[in-house]
PDB file of C-alpha atoms in Angstrom:
ATOM      1  CA  UNK W   1       1.995   4.754 -77.891  1.00  0.00           C
ATOM      2  CA  UNK W   2      -0.622   4.310 -80.578  1.00  0.00           C
ATOM      3  CA  UNK W   3      -3.578   6.583 -79.806  1.00  0.00           C
ATOM      4  CA  UNK W   4      -6.033   3.908 -80.904  1.00  0.00           C
ATOM      5  CA  UNK W   5      -4.639   1.601 -78.230  1.00  0.00           C
ATOM      6  CA  UNK W   6      -4.859   4.309 -75.594  1.00  0.00           C
ATOM      7  CA  UNK W   7      -8.522   5.010 -76.263  1.00  0.00           C
ATOM      8  CA  UNK W   8      -9.712   1.472 -76.987  1.00  0.00           C
ATOM      9  CA  UNK W   9     -12.021   0.005 -74.317  1.00  0.00           C
ATOM     10  CA  UNK W  10     -11.464  -3.314 -72.589  1.00  0.00           C
ATOM     11  CA  UNK W  11      -7.817  -3.563 -73.556  1.00  0.00           C
ATOM     12  CA  UNK W  12      -5.430  -4.947 -70.954  1.00  0.00           C
ATOM     13  CA  UNK W  13      -4.850  -8.328 -69.303  1.00  0.00           C
ATOM     14  CA  UNK W  14      -8.596  -8.984 -69.063  1.00  0.00           C
ATOM     15  CA  UNK W  15      -9.297  -8.358 -72.746  1.00  0.00           C
ATOM     16  CA  UNK W  16     -11.203 -11.112 -74.534  1.00  0.00           C
ATOM     17  CA  UNK W  17      -8.655 -12.803 -76.802  1.00  0.00           C
ATOM     18  CA  UNK W  18      -9.363 -15.738 -79.100  1.00  0.00           C
ATOM     19  CA  UNK W  19      -6.365 -17.825 -80.097  1.00  0.00           C
ATOM     20  CA  UNK W  20      -7.743 -19.487 -83.228  1.00  0.00           C
ATOM     21  CA  UNK W  21      -5.186 -22.286 -83.088  1.00  0.00           C
ATOM     22  CA  UNK W  22      -4.946 -25.651 -81.334  1.00  0.00           C
ATOM     23  CA  UNK W  23      -1.221 -25.207 -80.665  1.00  0.00           C
ATOM     24  CA  UNK W  24      -0.291 -25.755 -77.032  1.00  0.00           C
ATOM     25  CA  UNK W  25       2.940 -23.773 -77.469  1.00  0.00           C
ATOM     26  CA  UNK W  26       1.104 -20.703 -78.747  1.00  0.00           C
ATOM     27  CA  UNK W  27      -1.300 -20.991 -75.838  1.00  0.00           C
ATOM     28  CA  UNK W  28       1.579 -21.152 -73.336  1.00  0.00           C
ATOM     29  CA  UNK W  29       3.075 -17.980 -74.822  1.00  0.00           C
ATOM     30  CA  UNK W  30      -0.172 -15.996 -74.688  1.00  0.00           C
ATOM     31  CA  UNK W  31      -1.726 -17.114 -71.397  1.00  0.00           C
ATOM     32  CA  UNK W  32       0.672 -15.045 -69.233  1.00  0.00           C
ATOM     33  CA  UNK W  33      -0.483 -11.961 -71.155  1.00  0.00           C
ATOM     34  CA  UNK W  34      -4.185 -12.828 -71.257  1.00  0.00           C
ATOM     35  CA  UNK W  35      -5.299 -15.087 -68.371  1.00  0.00           C
ATOM     36  CA  UNK W  36      -8.808 -15.416 -69.843  1.00  0.00           C
ATOM     37  CA  UNK W  37      -7.543 -16.554 -73.251  1.00  0.00           C
ATOM     38  CA  UNK W  38      -9.983 -18.616 -75.302  1.00  0.00           C
ATOM     39  CA  UNK W  39      -8.456 -21.238 -77.574  1.00  0.00           C
ATOM     40  CA  UNK W  40     -10.066 -23.141 -80.427  1.00  0.00           C
ATOM     41  CA  UNK W  41      -8.781 -23.827 -83.908  1.00  0.00           C
ATOM     42  CA  UNK W  42     -10.359 -22.842 -87.207  1.00  0.00           C
ATOM     43  CA  UNK W  43     -11.792 -25.973 -88.881  1.00  0.00           C
ATOM     44  CA  UNK W  44     -11.678 -26.934 -92.549  1.00  0.00           C
ATOM     45  CA  UNK W  45      -8.905 -24.576 -93.635  1.00  0.00           C
ATOM     46  CA  UNK W  46      -6.997 -25.590 -96.756  1.00  0.00           C
ATOM     47  CA  UNK W  47      -3.376 -25.817 -95.602  1.00  0.00           C
ATOM     48  CA  UNK W  48      -2.002 -26.953 -98.953  1.00  0.00           C
ATOM     49  CA  UNK W  49       1.061 -24.777 -99.611  1.00  0.00           C
ATOM     50  CA  UNK W  50       0.760 -22.552-102.691  1.00  0.00           C
ATOM     51  CA  UNK W  51       3.547 -22.211-105.224  1.00  0.00           C
ATOM     52  CA  UNK W  52       6.187 -19.696-104.190  1.00  0.00           C
ATOM     53  CA  UNK W  53       8.749 -18.974-101.505  1.00  0.00           C
ATOM     54  CA  UNK W  54       8.205 -20.323 -98.005  1.00  0.00           C
ATOM     55  CA  UNK W  55       7.405 -16.880 -96.612  1.00  0.00           C
ATOM     56  CA  UNK W  56       4.681 -16.554 -99.264  1.00  0.00           C
ATOM     57  CA  UNK W  57       3.397 -20.044 -98.449  1.00  0.00           C
ATOM     58  CA  UNK W  58       3.156 -19.546 -94.700  1.00  0.00           C
ATOM     59  CA  UNK W  59       1.613 -16.076 -95.003  1.00  0.00           C
ATOM     60  CA  UNK W  60      -0.960 -17.333 -97.512  1.00  0.00           C
ATOM     61  CA  UNK W  61      -2.077 -20.136 -95.207  1.00  0.00           C
ATOM     62  CA  UNK W  62      -2.198 -17.733 -92.258  1.00  0.00           C
ATOM     63  CA  UNK W  63      -4.489 -15.452 -94.267  1.00  0.00           C
ATOM     64  CA  UNK W  64      -6.680 -18.422 -95.243  1.00  0.00           C
ATOM     65  CA  UNK W  65      -7.204 -19.091 -91.544  1.00  0.00           C
ATOM     66  CA  UNK W  66      -8.104 -15.457 -90.977  1.00  0.00           C
ATOM     67  CA  UNK W  67     -10.542 -15.373 -93.896  1.00  0.00           C
ATOM     68  CA  UNK W  68     -12.234 -18.540 -92.605  1.00  0.00           C
ATOM     69  CA  UNK W  69     -13.408 -16.631 -89.521  1.00  0.00           C
ATOM     70  CA  UNK W  70     -16.756 -14.940 -89.998  1.00  0.00           C
ATOM     71  CA  UNK W  71     -17.902 -14.645 -86.382  1.00  0.00           C
ATOM     72  CA  UNK W  72     -15.533 -13.142 -83.826  1.00  0.00           C
ATOM     73  CA  UNK W  73     -17.735 -14.199 -80.890  1.00  0.00           C
ATOM     74  CA  UNK W  74     -17.596 -10.810 -79.137  1.00  0.00           C
ATOM     75  CA  UNK W  75     -13.845 -10.961 -78.571  1.00  0.00           C
ATOM     76  CA  UNK W  76     -11.685  -7.855 -78.888  1.00  0.00           C
ATOM     77  CA  UNK W  77      -8.601  -9.609 -80.288  1.00  0.00           C
ATOM     78  CA  UNK W  78      -8.299 -12.691 -82.512  1.00  0.00           C
ATOM     79  CA  UNK W  79      -5.006 -14.386 -83.334  1.00  0.00           C
ATOM     80  CA  UNK W  80      -4.242 -16.819 -86.173  1.00  0.00           C
ATOM     81  CA  UNK W  81      -0.836 -18.208 -87.044  1.00  0.00           C
ATOM     82  CA  UNK W  82       0.994 -20.719 -89.186  1.00  0.00           C
ATOM     83  CA  UNK W  83       4.529 -22.080 -89.049  1.00  0.00           C
ATOM     84  CA  UNK W  84       6.660 -23.783 -91.698  1.00  0.00           C
ATOM     85  CA  UNK W  85      10.236 -24.932 -92.023  1.00  0.00           C
ATOM     86  CA  UNK W  86      12.244 -24.166 -95.116  1.00  0.00           C
ATOM     87  CA  UNK W  87      13.968 -27.128 -96.767  1.00  0.00           C
ATOM     88  CA  UNK W  88      17.715 -26.674 -96.135  1.00  0.00           C
ATOM     89  CA  UNK W  89      18.474 -27.583 -99.765  1.00  0.00           C
ATOM     90  CA  UNK W  90      15.800 -25.486-101.440  1.00  0.00           C
ATOM     91  CA  UNK W  91      14.299 -22.404 -99.769  1.00  0.00           C
ATOM     92  CA  UNK W  92      11.314 -22.554-102.132  1.00  0.00           C
ATOM     93  CA  UNK W  93      10.231 -25.839-100.535  1.00  0.00           C
ATOM     94  CA  UNK W  94       8.566 -26.087 -97.144  1.00  0.00           C
ATOM     95  CA  UNK W  95       8.378 -28.817 -94.547  1.00  0.00           C
ATOM     96  CA  UNK W  96       5.045 -28.979 -92.791  1.00  0.00           C
ATOM     97  CA  UNK W  97       3.748 -31.287 -90.075  1.00  0.00           C
ATOM     98  CA  UNK W  98       4.640 -34.980 -90.402  1.00  0.00           C
ATOM     99  CA  UNK W  99       1.712 -37.328 -90.900  1.00  0.00           C
ATOM    100  CA  UNK W 100       3.291 -40.155 -88.902  1.00  0.00           C
ATOM    101  CA  UNK W 101       6.445 -41.264 -87.097  1.00  0.00           C
ATOM    102  CA  UNK W 102       8.116 -42.448 -90.308  1.00  0.00           C
ATOM    103  CA  UNK W 103       7.678 -39.048 -91.947  1.00  0.00           C
ATOM    104  CA  UNK W 104       8.897 -37.310 -88.788  1.00  0.00           C
ATOM    105  CA  UNK W 105      12.032 -39.469 -88.827  1.00  0.00           C
ATOM    106  CA  UNK W 106      12.670 -38.555 -92.468  1.00  0.00           C
ATOM    107  CA  UNK W 107      12.322 -34.842 -91.692  1.00  0.00           C
ATOM    108  CA  UNK W 108      14.653 -34.972 -88.692  1.00  0.00           C
ATOM    109  CA  UNK W 109      17.206 -37.011 -90.636  1.00  0.00           C
ATOM    110  CA  UNK W 110      17.117 -34.376 -93.373  1.00  0.00           C
ATOM    111  CA  UNK W 111      17.665 -31.562 -90.844  1.00  0.00           C
ATOM    112  CA  UNK W 112      20.362 -33.424 -88.900  1.00  0.00           C
ATOM    113  CA  UNK W 113      23.688 -31.585 -88.756  1.00  0.00           C
ATOM    114  CA  UNK W 114      22.365 -28.573 -90.625  1.00  0.00           C
ATOM    115  CA  UNK W 115      20.846 -25.129 -90.265  1.00  0.00           C
ATOM    116  CA  UNK W 116      17.329 -24.342 -91.408  1.00  0.00           C
ATOM    117  CA  UNK W 117      14.905 -21.434 -91.459  1.00  0.00           C
ATOM    118  CA  UNK W 118      11.681 -21.528 -89.459  1.00  0.00           C
ATOM    119  CA  UNK W 119       8.958 -19.185 -90.708  1.00  0.00           C
ATOM    120  CA  UNK W 120       5.935 -18.042 -88.696  1.00  0.00           C
ATOM    121  CA  UNK W 121       3.165 -15.832 -90.030  1.00  0.00           C
ATOM    122  CA  UNK W 122       0.711 -14.372 -87.516  1.00  0.00           C
ATOM    123  CA  UNK W 123      -2.445 -12.381 -88.053  1.00  0.00           C
ATOM    124  CA  UNK W 124      -4.051 -10.210 -85.359  1.00  0.00           C
ATOM    125  CA  UNK W 125      -7.616  -8.940 -85.703  1.00  0.00           C
ATOM    126  CA  UNK W 126      -8.118  -5.804 -83.628  1.00  0.00           C
ATOM    127  CA  UNK W 127     -10.536  -2.898 -83.980  1.00  0.00           C
ATOM    128  CA  UNK W 128     -12.110  -4.353 -87.101  1.00  0.00           C
ATOM    129  CA  UNK W 129      -9.029  -5.073 -89.189  1.00  0.00           C
ATOM    130  CA  UNK W 130      -6.322  -7.703 -89.644  1.00  0.00           C
ATOM    131  CA  UNK W 131      -2.611  -6.952 -89.261  1.00  0.00           C
ATOM    132  CA  UNK W 132      -0.138  -9.576 -90.473  1.00  0.00           C
ATOM    133  CA  UNK W 133       3.457 -10.333 -89.517  1.00  0.00           C
ATOM    134  CA  UNK W 134       5.826 -12.834 -91.174  1.00  0.00           C
ATOM    135  CA  UNK W 135       9.291 -13.568 -89.780  1.00  0.00           C
ATOM    136  CA  UNK W 136      11.924 -16.281 -89.747  1.00  0.00           C
ATOM    137  CA  UNK W 137      14.465 -17.644 -87.288  1.00  0.00           C
ATOM    138  CA  UNK W 138      17.559 -19.731 -87.998  1.00  0.00           C
ATOM    139  CA  UNK W 139      17.958 -23.015 -86.117  1.00  0.00           C
ATOM    140  CA  UNK W 140      20.874 -25.429 -86.110  1.00  0.00           C
ATOM    141  CA  UNK W 141      20.803 -29.152 -85.332  1.00  0.00           C
ATOM    142  CA  UNK W 142      23.798 -31.343 -84.456  1.00  0.00           C
ATOM    143  CA  UNK W 143      24.335 -34.635 -86.238  1.00  0.00           C
ATOM    144  CA  UNK W 144      21.876 -37.038 -84.651  1.00  0.00           C
ATOM    145  CA  UNK W 145      22.998 -40.525 -83.769  1.00  0.00           C
ATOM    146  CA  UNK W 146      20.529 -43.321 -84.456  1.00  0.00           C
ATOM    147  CA  UNK W 147      19.874 -43.534 -80.711  1.00  0.00           C
ATOM    148  CA  UNK W 148      19.049 -39.820 -80.395  1.00  0.00           C
ATOM    149  CA  UNK W 149      16.865 -39.908 -83.487  1.00  0.00           C
ATOM    150  CA  UNK W 150      14.954 -42.867 -82.076  1.00  0.00           C
ATOM    151  CA  UNK W 151      14.493 -41.086 -78.737  1.00  0.00           C
ATOM    152  CA  UNK W 152      13.145 -37.990 -80.508  1.00  0.00           C
ATOM    153  CA  UNK W 153      10.622 -40.065 -82.421  1.00  0.00           C
ATOM    154  CA  UNK W 154       9.572 -42.151 -79.423  1.00  0.00           C
ATOM    155  CA  UNK W 155       9.025 -38.999 -77.364  1.00  0.00           C
ATOM    156  CA  UNK W 156       6.039 -38.156 -79.582  1.00  0.00           C
ATOM    157  CA  UNK W 157       6.938 -34.461 -79.447  1.00  0.00           C
ATOM    158  CA  UNK W 158       6.965 -34.381 -83.269  1.00  0.00           C
ATOM    159  CA  UNK W 159       3.169 -34.684 -83.422  1.00  0.00           C
ATOM    160  CA  UNK W 160       1.530 -31.604 -84.898  1.00  0.00           C
ATOM    161  CA  UNK W 161       4.871 -29.774 -85.214  1.00  0.00           C
ATOM    162  CA  UNK W 162       6.340 -28.321 -88.396  1.00  0.00           C
ATOM    163  CA  UNK W 163       9.528 -30.151 -89.295  1.00  0.00           C
ATOM    164  CA  UNK W 164       8.751 -32.856 -86.750  1.00  0.00           C
ATOM    165  CA  UNK W 165      10.126 -31.196 -83.643  1.00  0.00           C
ATOM    166  CA  UNK W 166       9.211 -29.026 -80.659  1.00  0.00           C
ATOM    167  CA  UNK W 167      11.872 -26.592 -79.454  1.00  0.00           C
ATOM    168  CA  UNK W 168      10.454 -26.796 -75.917  1.00  0.00           C
ATOM    169  CA  UNK W 169      10.076 -30.552 -76.108  1.00  0.00           C
ATOM    170  CA  UNK W 170      12.598 -33.344 -76.551  1.00  0.00           C
ATOM    171  CA  UNK W 171      14.488 -31.308 -79.159  1.00  0.00           C
ATOM    172  CA  UNK W 172      15.242 -28.554 -76.660  1.00  0.00           C
ATOM    173  CA  UNK W 173      18.522 -30.099 -75.483  1.00  0.00           C
ATOM    174  CA  UNK W 174      19.797 -30.522 -79.051  1.00  0.00           C
ATOM    175  CA  UNK W 175      18.694 -27.509 -81.128  1.00  0.00           C
ATOM    176  CA  UNK W 176      20.472 -24.144 -81.142  1.00  0.00           C
ATOM    177  CA  UNK W 177      18.805 -20.860 -82.056  1.00  0.00           C
ATOM    178  CA  UNK W 178      21.342 -19.130 -84.311  1.00  0.00           C
ATOM    179  CA  UNK W 179      19.373 -16.032 -85.284  1.00  0.00           C
ATOM    180  CA  UNK W 180      15.914 -14.594 -84.732  1.00  0.00           C
ATOM    181  CA  UNK W 181      13.373 -15.029 -81.982  1.00  0.00           C
ATOM    182  CA  UNK W 182      12.410 -18.180 -80.113  1.00  0.00           C
ATOM    183  CA  UNK W 183       8.744 -17.185 -80.420  1.00  0.00           C
ATOM    184  CA  UNK W 184       9.010 -17.604 -84.204  1.00  0.00           C
ATOM    185  CA  UNK W 185      10.175 -21.209 -83.764  1.00  0.00           C
ATOM    186  CA  UNK W 186       7.395 -21.851 -81.258  1.00  0.00           C
ATOM    187  CA  UNK W 187       4.750 -20.511 -83.619  1.00  0.00           C
ATOM    188  CA  UNK W 188       4.212 -16.748 -83.282  1.00  0.00           C
ATOM    189  CA  UNK W 189       5.996 -13.940 -85.126  1.00  0.00           C
ATOM    190  CA  UNK W 190       7.976 -11.808 -82.675  1.00  0.00           C
ATOM    191  CA  UNK W 191       6.467  -8.549 -83.965  1.00  0.00           C
ATOM    192  CA  UNK W 192       3.013 -10.010 -83.336  1.00  0.00           C
ATOM    193  CA  UNK W 193       4.066 -10.927 -79.792  1.00  0.00           C
ATOM    194  CA  UNK W 194       5.216  -7.347 -79.245  1.00  0.00           C
ATOM    195  CA  UNK W 195       1.868  -5.993 -80.432  1.00  0.00           C
ATOM    196  CA  UNK W 196       0.005  -8.403 -78.148  1.00  0.00           C
ATOM    197  CA  UNK W 197       2.233  -7.482 -75.206  1.00  0.00           C
ATOM    198  CA  UNK W 198       1.406  -3.840 -75.850  1.00  0.00           C
ATOM    199  CA  UNK W 199      -2.314  -4.582 -75.963  1.00  0.00           C
ATOM    200  CA  UNK W 200      -2.113  -6.535 -72.704  1.00  0.00           C
ATOM    201  CA  UNK W 201      -0.506  -3.590 -70.906  1.00  0.00           C
ATOM    202  CA  UNK W 202      -2.991  -0.902 -71.939  1.00  0.00           C
ATOM    203  CA  UNK W 203      -5.539  -0.099 -69.217  1.00  0.00           C
TER     204      UNK W 203
END
């Protein structure tokens, strides 16, 4: 075990953790580790993707969120994260969050019957420094009938979700995780989850 973690005070399930994200899925993943989790997003962050590969794009935006934080509000651990979906035809293009139902339908139609990469970049601020993780998972969709596509849109689970879907929402009965970790698809890099699990277990 890392000696810094062994000697650090106030580390364990009662540590003060700030999830600097409004994502409900990220909150659900972290609350079992940190029952006193504080959640609030970072406002006014430029989430315009830069030029480059999707892993570069998602990591850049994650770091923008981290750099936008100037006051850590007396918490011991701060978590930022960003998730993007790679266009199945061009891995240099990303698919972000749909602005409305029509855009969500276009995204899901594009992903229908295909495999795609989901990228999550997560930053953890602990003991005065940021550590970043960036990982992808591979997800496969069946061919959606018009009826299924309509149900997915009407469910509203596309709102605020990269690619227009929520793996633990209406899409759960259709999508298949081919490779990688489910946590990546839900919004947190698996290596970041492992670090946070380690921090939650240190007394």
